[in-house]
XYZ file of C-alpha atoms in Angstrom:
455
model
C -108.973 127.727 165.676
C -110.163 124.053 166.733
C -110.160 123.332 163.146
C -106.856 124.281 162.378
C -105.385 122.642 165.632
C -106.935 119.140 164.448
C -105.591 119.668 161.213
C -102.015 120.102 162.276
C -102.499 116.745 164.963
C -103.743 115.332 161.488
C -100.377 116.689 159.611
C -98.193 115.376 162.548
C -99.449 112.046 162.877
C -99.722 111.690 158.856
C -95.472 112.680 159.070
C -94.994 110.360 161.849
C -96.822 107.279 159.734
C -94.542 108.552 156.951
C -91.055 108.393 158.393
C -92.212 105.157 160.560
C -92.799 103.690 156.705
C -89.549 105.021 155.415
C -87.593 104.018 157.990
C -86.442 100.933 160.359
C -85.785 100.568 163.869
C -84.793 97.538 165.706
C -84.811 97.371 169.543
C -82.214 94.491 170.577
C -82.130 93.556 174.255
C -78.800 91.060 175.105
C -79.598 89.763 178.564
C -76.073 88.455 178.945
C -74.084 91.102 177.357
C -71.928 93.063 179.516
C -71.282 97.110 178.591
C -68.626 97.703 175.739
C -69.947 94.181 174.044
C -70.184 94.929 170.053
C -73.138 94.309 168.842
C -73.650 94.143 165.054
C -76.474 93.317 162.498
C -75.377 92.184 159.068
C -77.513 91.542 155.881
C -76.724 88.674 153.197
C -76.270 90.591 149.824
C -76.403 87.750 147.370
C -72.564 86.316 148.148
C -72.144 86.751 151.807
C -73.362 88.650 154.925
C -72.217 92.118 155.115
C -72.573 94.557 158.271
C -75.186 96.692 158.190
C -74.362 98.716 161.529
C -72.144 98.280 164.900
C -73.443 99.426 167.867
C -71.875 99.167 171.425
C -74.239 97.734 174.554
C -73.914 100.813 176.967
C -73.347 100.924 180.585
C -77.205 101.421 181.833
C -79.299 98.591 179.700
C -77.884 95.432 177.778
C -79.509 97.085 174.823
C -78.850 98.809 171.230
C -81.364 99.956 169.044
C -80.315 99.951 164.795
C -82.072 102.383 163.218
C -82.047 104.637 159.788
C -83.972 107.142 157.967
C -84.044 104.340 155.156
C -85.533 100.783 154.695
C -83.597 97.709 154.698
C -83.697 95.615 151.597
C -86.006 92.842 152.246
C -83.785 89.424 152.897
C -82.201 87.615 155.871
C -80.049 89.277 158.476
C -77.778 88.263 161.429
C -77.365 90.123 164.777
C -74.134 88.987 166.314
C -72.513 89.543 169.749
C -68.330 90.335 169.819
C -68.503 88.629 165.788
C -70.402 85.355 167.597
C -73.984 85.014 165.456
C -77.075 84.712 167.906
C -80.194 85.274 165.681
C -81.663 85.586 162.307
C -84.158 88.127 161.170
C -85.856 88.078 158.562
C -87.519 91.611 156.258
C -90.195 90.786 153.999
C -90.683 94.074 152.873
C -91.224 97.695 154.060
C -93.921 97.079 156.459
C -92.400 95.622 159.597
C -89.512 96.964 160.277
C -90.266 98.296 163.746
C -89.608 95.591 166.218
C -88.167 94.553 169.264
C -85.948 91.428 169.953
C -84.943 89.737 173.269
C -82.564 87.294 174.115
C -80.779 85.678 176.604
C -77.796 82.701 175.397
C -77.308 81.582 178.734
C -80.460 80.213 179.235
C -80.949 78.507 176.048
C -84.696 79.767 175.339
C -84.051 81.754 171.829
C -85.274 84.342 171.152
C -88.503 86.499 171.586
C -89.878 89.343 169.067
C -92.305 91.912 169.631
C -93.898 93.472 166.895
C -92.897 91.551 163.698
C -95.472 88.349 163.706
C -93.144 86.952 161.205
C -90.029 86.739 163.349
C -92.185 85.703 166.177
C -93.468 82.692 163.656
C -90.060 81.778 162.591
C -88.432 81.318 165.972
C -91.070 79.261 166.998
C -90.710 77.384 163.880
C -86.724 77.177 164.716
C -87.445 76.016 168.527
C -90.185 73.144 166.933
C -87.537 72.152 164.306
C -85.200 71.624 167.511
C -87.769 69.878 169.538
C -88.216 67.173 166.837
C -84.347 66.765 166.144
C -83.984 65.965 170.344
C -86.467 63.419 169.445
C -83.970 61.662 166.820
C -82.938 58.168 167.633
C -79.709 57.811 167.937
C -78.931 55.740 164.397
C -80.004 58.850 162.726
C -83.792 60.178 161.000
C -86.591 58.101 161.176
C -89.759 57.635 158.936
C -91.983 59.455 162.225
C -89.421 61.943 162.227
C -89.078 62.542 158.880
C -92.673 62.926 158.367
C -93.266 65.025 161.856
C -90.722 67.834 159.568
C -92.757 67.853 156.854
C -95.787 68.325 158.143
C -94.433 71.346 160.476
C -92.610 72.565 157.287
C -95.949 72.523 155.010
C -98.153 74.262 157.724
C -95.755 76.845 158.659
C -95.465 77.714 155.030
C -98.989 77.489 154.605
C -99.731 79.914 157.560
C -97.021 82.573 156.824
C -98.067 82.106 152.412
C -96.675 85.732 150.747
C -93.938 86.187 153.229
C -90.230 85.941 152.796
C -90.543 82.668 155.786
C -92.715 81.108 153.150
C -90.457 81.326 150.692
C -87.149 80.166 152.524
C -89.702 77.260 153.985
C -90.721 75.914 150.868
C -87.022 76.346 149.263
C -85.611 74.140 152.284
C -88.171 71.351 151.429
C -86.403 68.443 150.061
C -88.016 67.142 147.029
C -89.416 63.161 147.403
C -87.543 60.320 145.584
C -90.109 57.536 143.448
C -89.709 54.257 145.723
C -88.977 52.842 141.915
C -85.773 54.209 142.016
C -83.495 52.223 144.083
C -79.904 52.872 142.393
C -77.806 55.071 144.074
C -77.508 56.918 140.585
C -80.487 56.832 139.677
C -81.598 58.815 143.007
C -78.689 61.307 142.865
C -79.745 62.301 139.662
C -83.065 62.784 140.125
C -82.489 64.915 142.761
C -80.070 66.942 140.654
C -83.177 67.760 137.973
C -85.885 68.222 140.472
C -83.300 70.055 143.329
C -85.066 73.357 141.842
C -88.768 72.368 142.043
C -89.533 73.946 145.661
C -87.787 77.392 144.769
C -90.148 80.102 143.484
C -88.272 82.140 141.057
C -90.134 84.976 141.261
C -89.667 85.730 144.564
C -86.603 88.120 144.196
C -86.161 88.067 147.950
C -84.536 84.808 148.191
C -81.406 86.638 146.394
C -80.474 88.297 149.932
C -80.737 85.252 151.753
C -77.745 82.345 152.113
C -80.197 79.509 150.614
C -80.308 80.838 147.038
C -76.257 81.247 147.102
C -75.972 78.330 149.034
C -78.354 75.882 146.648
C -76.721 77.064 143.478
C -73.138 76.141 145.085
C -74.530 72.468 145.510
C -75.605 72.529 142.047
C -72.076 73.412 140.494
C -70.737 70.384 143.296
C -73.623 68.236 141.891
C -71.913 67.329 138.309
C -69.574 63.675 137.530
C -66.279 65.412 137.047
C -66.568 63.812 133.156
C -70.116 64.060 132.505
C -70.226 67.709 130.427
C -73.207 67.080 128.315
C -75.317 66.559 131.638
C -73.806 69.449 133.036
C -74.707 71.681 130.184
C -78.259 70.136 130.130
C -79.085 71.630 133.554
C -77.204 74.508 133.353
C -79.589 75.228 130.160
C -82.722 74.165 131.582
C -82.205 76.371 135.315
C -81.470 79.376 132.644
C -84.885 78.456 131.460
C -86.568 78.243 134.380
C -85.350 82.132 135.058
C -86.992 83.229 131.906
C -90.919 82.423 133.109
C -93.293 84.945 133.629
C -93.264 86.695 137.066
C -89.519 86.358 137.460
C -87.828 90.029 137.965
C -84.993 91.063 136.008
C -82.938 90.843 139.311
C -83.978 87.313 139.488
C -83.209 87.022 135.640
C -79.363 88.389 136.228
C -78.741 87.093 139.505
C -79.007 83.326 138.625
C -76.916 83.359 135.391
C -73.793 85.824 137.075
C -73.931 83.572 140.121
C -72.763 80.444 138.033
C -70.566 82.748 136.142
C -68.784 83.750 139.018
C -68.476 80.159 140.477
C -66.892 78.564 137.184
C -65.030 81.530 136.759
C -62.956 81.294 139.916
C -60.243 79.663 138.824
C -58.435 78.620 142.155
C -61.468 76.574 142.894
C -62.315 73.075 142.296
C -65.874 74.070 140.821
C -63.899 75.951 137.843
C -64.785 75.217 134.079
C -63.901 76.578 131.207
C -67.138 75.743 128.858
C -69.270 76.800 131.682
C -67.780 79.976 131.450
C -68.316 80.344 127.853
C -71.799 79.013 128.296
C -72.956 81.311 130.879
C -70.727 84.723 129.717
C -72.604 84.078 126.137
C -75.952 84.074 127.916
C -75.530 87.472 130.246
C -73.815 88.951 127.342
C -76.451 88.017 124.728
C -79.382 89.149 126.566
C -77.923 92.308 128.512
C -77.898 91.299 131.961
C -74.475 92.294 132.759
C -73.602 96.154 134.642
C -72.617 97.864 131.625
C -69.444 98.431 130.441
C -66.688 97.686 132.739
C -68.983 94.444 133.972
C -69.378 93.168 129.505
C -65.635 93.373 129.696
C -64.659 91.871 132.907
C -67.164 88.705 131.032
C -65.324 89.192 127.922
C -61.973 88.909 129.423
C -62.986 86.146 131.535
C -63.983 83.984 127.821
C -60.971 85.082 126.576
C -58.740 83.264 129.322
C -61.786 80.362 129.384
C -60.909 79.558 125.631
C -56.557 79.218 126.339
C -55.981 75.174 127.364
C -59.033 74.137 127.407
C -59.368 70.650 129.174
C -59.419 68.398 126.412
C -57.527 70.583 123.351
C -53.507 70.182 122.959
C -51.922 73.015 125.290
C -49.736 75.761 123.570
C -46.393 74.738 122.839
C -43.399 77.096 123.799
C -40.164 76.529 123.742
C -37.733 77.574 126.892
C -34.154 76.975 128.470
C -33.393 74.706 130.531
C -30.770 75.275 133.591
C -27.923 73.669 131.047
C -28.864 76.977 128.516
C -30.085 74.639 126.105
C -33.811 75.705 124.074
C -36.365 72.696 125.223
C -40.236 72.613 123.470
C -43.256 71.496 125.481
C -44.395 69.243 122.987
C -40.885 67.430 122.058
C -40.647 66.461 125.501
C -41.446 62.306 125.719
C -43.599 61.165 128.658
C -46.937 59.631 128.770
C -47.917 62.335 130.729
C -46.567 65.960 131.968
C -47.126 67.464 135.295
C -46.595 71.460 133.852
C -45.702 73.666 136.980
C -45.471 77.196 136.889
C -43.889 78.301 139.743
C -41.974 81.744 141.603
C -39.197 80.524 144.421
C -40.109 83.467 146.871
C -44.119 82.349 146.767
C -44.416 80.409 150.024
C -47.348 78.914 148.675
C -45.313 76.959 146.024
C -42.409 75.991 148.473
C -45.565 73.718 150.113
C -46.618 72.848 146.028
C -42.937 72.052 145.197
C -42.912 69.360 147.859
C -46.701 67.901 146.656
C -44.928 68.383 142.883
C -41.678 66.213 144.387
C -44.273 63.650 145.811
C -46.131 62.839 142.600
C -42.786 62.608 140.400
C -41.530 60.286 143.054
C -44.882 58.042 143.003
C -45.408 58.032 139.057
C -42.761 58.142 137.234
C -42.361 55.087 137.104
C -45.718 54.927 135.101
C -44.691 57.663 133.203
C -45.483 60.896 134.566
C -42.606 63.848 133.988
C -42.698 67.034 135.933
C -41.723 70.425 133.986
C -41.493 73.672 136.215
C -41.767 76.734 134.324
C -40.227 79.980 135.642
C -41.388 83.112 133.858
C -39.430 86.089 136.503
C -36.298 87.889 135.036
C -34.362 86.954 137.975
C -32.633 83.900 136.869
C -29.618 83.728 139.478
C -32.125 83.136 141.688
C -34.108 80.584 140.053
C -30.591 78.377 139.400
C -29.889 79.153 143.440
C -33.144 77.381 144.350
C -32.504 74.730 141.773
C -28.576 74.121 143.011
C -30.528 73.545 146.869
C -31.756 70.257 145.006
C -35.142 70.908 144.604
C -37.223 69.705 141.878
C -34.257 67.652 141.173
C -35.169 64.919 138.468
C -37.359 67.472 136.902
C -37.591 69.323 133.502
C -36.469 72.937 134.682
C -37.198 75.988 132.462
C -36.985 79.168 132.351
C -37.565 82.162 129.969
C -34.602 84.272 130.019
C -35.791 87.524 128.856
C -39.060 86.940 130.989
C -42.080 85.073 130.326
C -44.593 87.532 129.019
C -45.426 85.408 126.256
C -45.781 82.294 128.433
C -48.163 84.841 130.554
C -50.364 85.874 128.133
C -50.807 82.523 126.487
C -51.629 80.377 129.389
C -53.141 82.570 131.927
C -50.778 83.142 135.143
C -53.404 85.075 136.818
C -50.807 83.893 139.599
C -48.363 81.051 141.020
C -48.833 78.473 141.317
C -50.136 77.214 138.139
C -50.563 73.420 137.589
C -51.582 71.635 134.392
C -51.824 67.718 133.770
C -51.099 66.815 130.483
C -51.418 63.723 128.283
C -49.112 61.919 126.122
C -50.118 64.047 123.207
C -49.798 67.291 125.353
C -53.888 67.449 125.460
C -54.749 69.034 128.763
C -56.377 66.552 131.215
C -56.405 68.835 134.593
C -56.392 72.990 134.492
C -55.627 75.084 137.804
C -55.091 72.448 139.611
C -56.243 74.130 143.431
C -52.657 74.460 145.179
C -53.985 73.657 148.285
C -54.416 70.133 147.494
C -52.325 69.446 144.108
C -52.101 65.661 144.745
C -55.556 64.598 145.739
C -57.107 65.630 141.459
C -53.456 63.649 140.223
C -53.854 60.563 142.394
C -57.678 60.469 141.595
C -56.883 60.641 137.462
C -53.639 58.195 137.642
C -55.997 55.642 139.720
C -58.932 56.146 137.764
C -56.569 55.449 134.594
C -55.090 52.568 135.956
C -58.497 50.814 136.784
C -59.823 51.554 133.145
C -56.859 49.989 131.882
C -57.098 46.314 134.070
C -60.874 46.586 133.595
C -59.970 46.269 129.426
């Protein structure tokens, strides 16, 4: 009998070590919350932080435990009082996730873990980081302060070596310019092809955390708006880098549909079209798309990547104007064309249609002609907001029988559209971003008129 009674203490503590390793629990302690306070813990899954679970500070202790009969994915997470963001925590893996956390705003002393060593490590590492910014002078970093970073940055990594901390450390490190390189250029762009030295690809962890996400982003931004062949360079070579041993196929997938996604958003300023093609060829080639529906959503997007490219002559079409009479893109005479498609009842393009107004205003007189382009079937209503006098001193059209044609042949994915066109109809600007249509125009007419004086 005493042998079967040790054996079934044996059984339940063996279950209990089980479910504690299949399982997290995290003890959160508010000191300044008051009862009915939502308190929520979110997890970054590769594009932003998502929650993870909600819980409601009750009436007898400012405190909410998250817990599940699951792990958490190992990355960075957020805990967050009524949507306000009070602490990270970071999961390296399964083991560990059976802590306590305690903190107080109010009193400005962060906060305090029990139970996970590496949380405990990187708030102190957080409250040292702060210590030695308070000790800034007041014209910004110094050499002593510089070099007081480093050296907390190298020995926390070196301490915490194997853990996600390490990792994010080491990622955060900025890489050290040569003295011999004193140009401005020079510097920026050896930063751009050593910006990826300090991340350790085969660490799939860094995925769920902001800095991977957030360091790719800055390499899109990184790129002279005209230098392409650079651009493609290091877009080739961080491919590369993703192909080493020891880098998972998460790794492998993640990098390469990350910069598809950024160039592929076409209402943003990071948008290209040959990036696109460069990057959908590569996840298609080598498999590392989501199967079917995910190889056509890449498809499609090369499709639309390959209509007006920046640099080729834009379709022609040929449309009526408000006088009924048939009008063709490339017959129309102006050293360059400001192509608007536009819908009256978008209130985004009533704002446009006043930035469109502006720039015909301030350059035609050096030659720039605006065309609006409305595709809709309702045409009484186009000619009413035309008769109000807007876009007046414009090229109107409009397709009569609807602009399907138009649709499929230049992409209005939505309205507005904007295009910038040269004096041969090549395409100089694409999706021009609507929120700030005159800021990529004034830039290009400027940087025109300077090349011309300079010759």
């Amino acid at each position: 009998m005493r042998r079967t009674g040790v054996i079934a203490l044996l059984a339940a503590a063996t279950l209990a070590l089980s479910c504690g390793e299949r399982s997290y629990r995290i003890a959160v302690t508010i000191d300044s919350s008051l009862p009915g306070d939502t308190v929520t813990l979110s997890g970054f899954d590769g594009r932003t932080f998502i929650p993870v679970d909600s819980l409601r500070i009750p009436a007898e202790v400012p405190r909410v435990i998250f817990s599940a009969d699951s792990l958490l994915p190992a990355g960075l997470y957020v805990v967050s009082l009524n949507r306000e963001d009070l602490f990270e925590i970071i999961v390296s893996g399964p083991a560990g996730q059976r802590f306590s956390a305690r903190i107080n705003p109010e009193n400005g002393d962060g906060v305090r873990f029990e139970g996970s060593a590496e949380n405990s490590q990187n708030a102190e590492f957080q409250r040292r980081i702060a210590a030695i910014r308070d000790r800034l002078p007041a014209d910004g970093p110094s050499p002593e302060t510089d070099a007081a970073l480093t050296e907390l940055q190298q020995n926390t990594a070196a301490e915490t070596r194997g853990s996600l901390l390490s990792s994010m450390i080491r990622a955060q490190m900025p890489v050290p310019v040569p003295l011999y390189l004193t140009g401005k250029e020079e510097r920026e762009r050896y930063r751009r092809e050593h910006m990826w030295d300090r991340f350790d690809f085969s660490d799939e962890r860094l995925i769920r955390t902001p800095l991977l996400y957030g360091q790719l982003r800055r390499f899109v931004q990184s790129f002279p708006e005209r230098d392409e062949e650079a651009r493609t360079r290091a877009v080739c070579a961080l491919l590369e880098r993703t192909t080493t041993d020891g880098v998972s196929g998460a790794m492998q997938r993640y990098i390469p549909a990350t910069l598809f996604s950024l160039y592929d958003d076409r209402e943003s300023p990071l948008a290209s079209d040959s990036m696109v093609l460069l990057t959908g060829t590569y996840l298609l080639a080598n498999r590392l798309h989501d199967g079917l529906a995910d190889s056509l959503r890449i498809c499609f997007a090369m499709e639309n990547a390959r209509k007006n490219r920046i640099g080729h002559t834009a379709a022609d079409f040929t449309l009526t104007d408000a006088q009924n009479r048939p009008v063709s893109l490339h017959r129309i005479e102006a050293r360059y064309t400001l192509l608007y498609f536009f819908d009256p009842d978008c209130s985004v393009c009533q704002q446009v249609t006043e930035a469109v107004e502006f720039l015909k205003r301030k350059y035609g007189p050096a030659g720039l002609q605006v065309v609006s382009v409305y595709t809709e079937f309702e045409t009484d209503k186009w000619r009413t907001y035309l008769s109000s006098g807007r876009l007046r001193n414009c090229i109107n059209l409009h397709a009569p029988s609807g602009g399907n044609d138009i649709r499929e042949r230049y992409d209005l994915f939505g309205m507005p559209i904007l295009y910038l066109l040269d004096e041969r109809k090549r395409v100089v600007l694409k999706n021009i971003p609507p929120t700030d249509p005159v800021t990529p125009v004034f830039y290009h007419m400027n940087r025109i008129h300077e090349e011309k004086k300079s010759h």
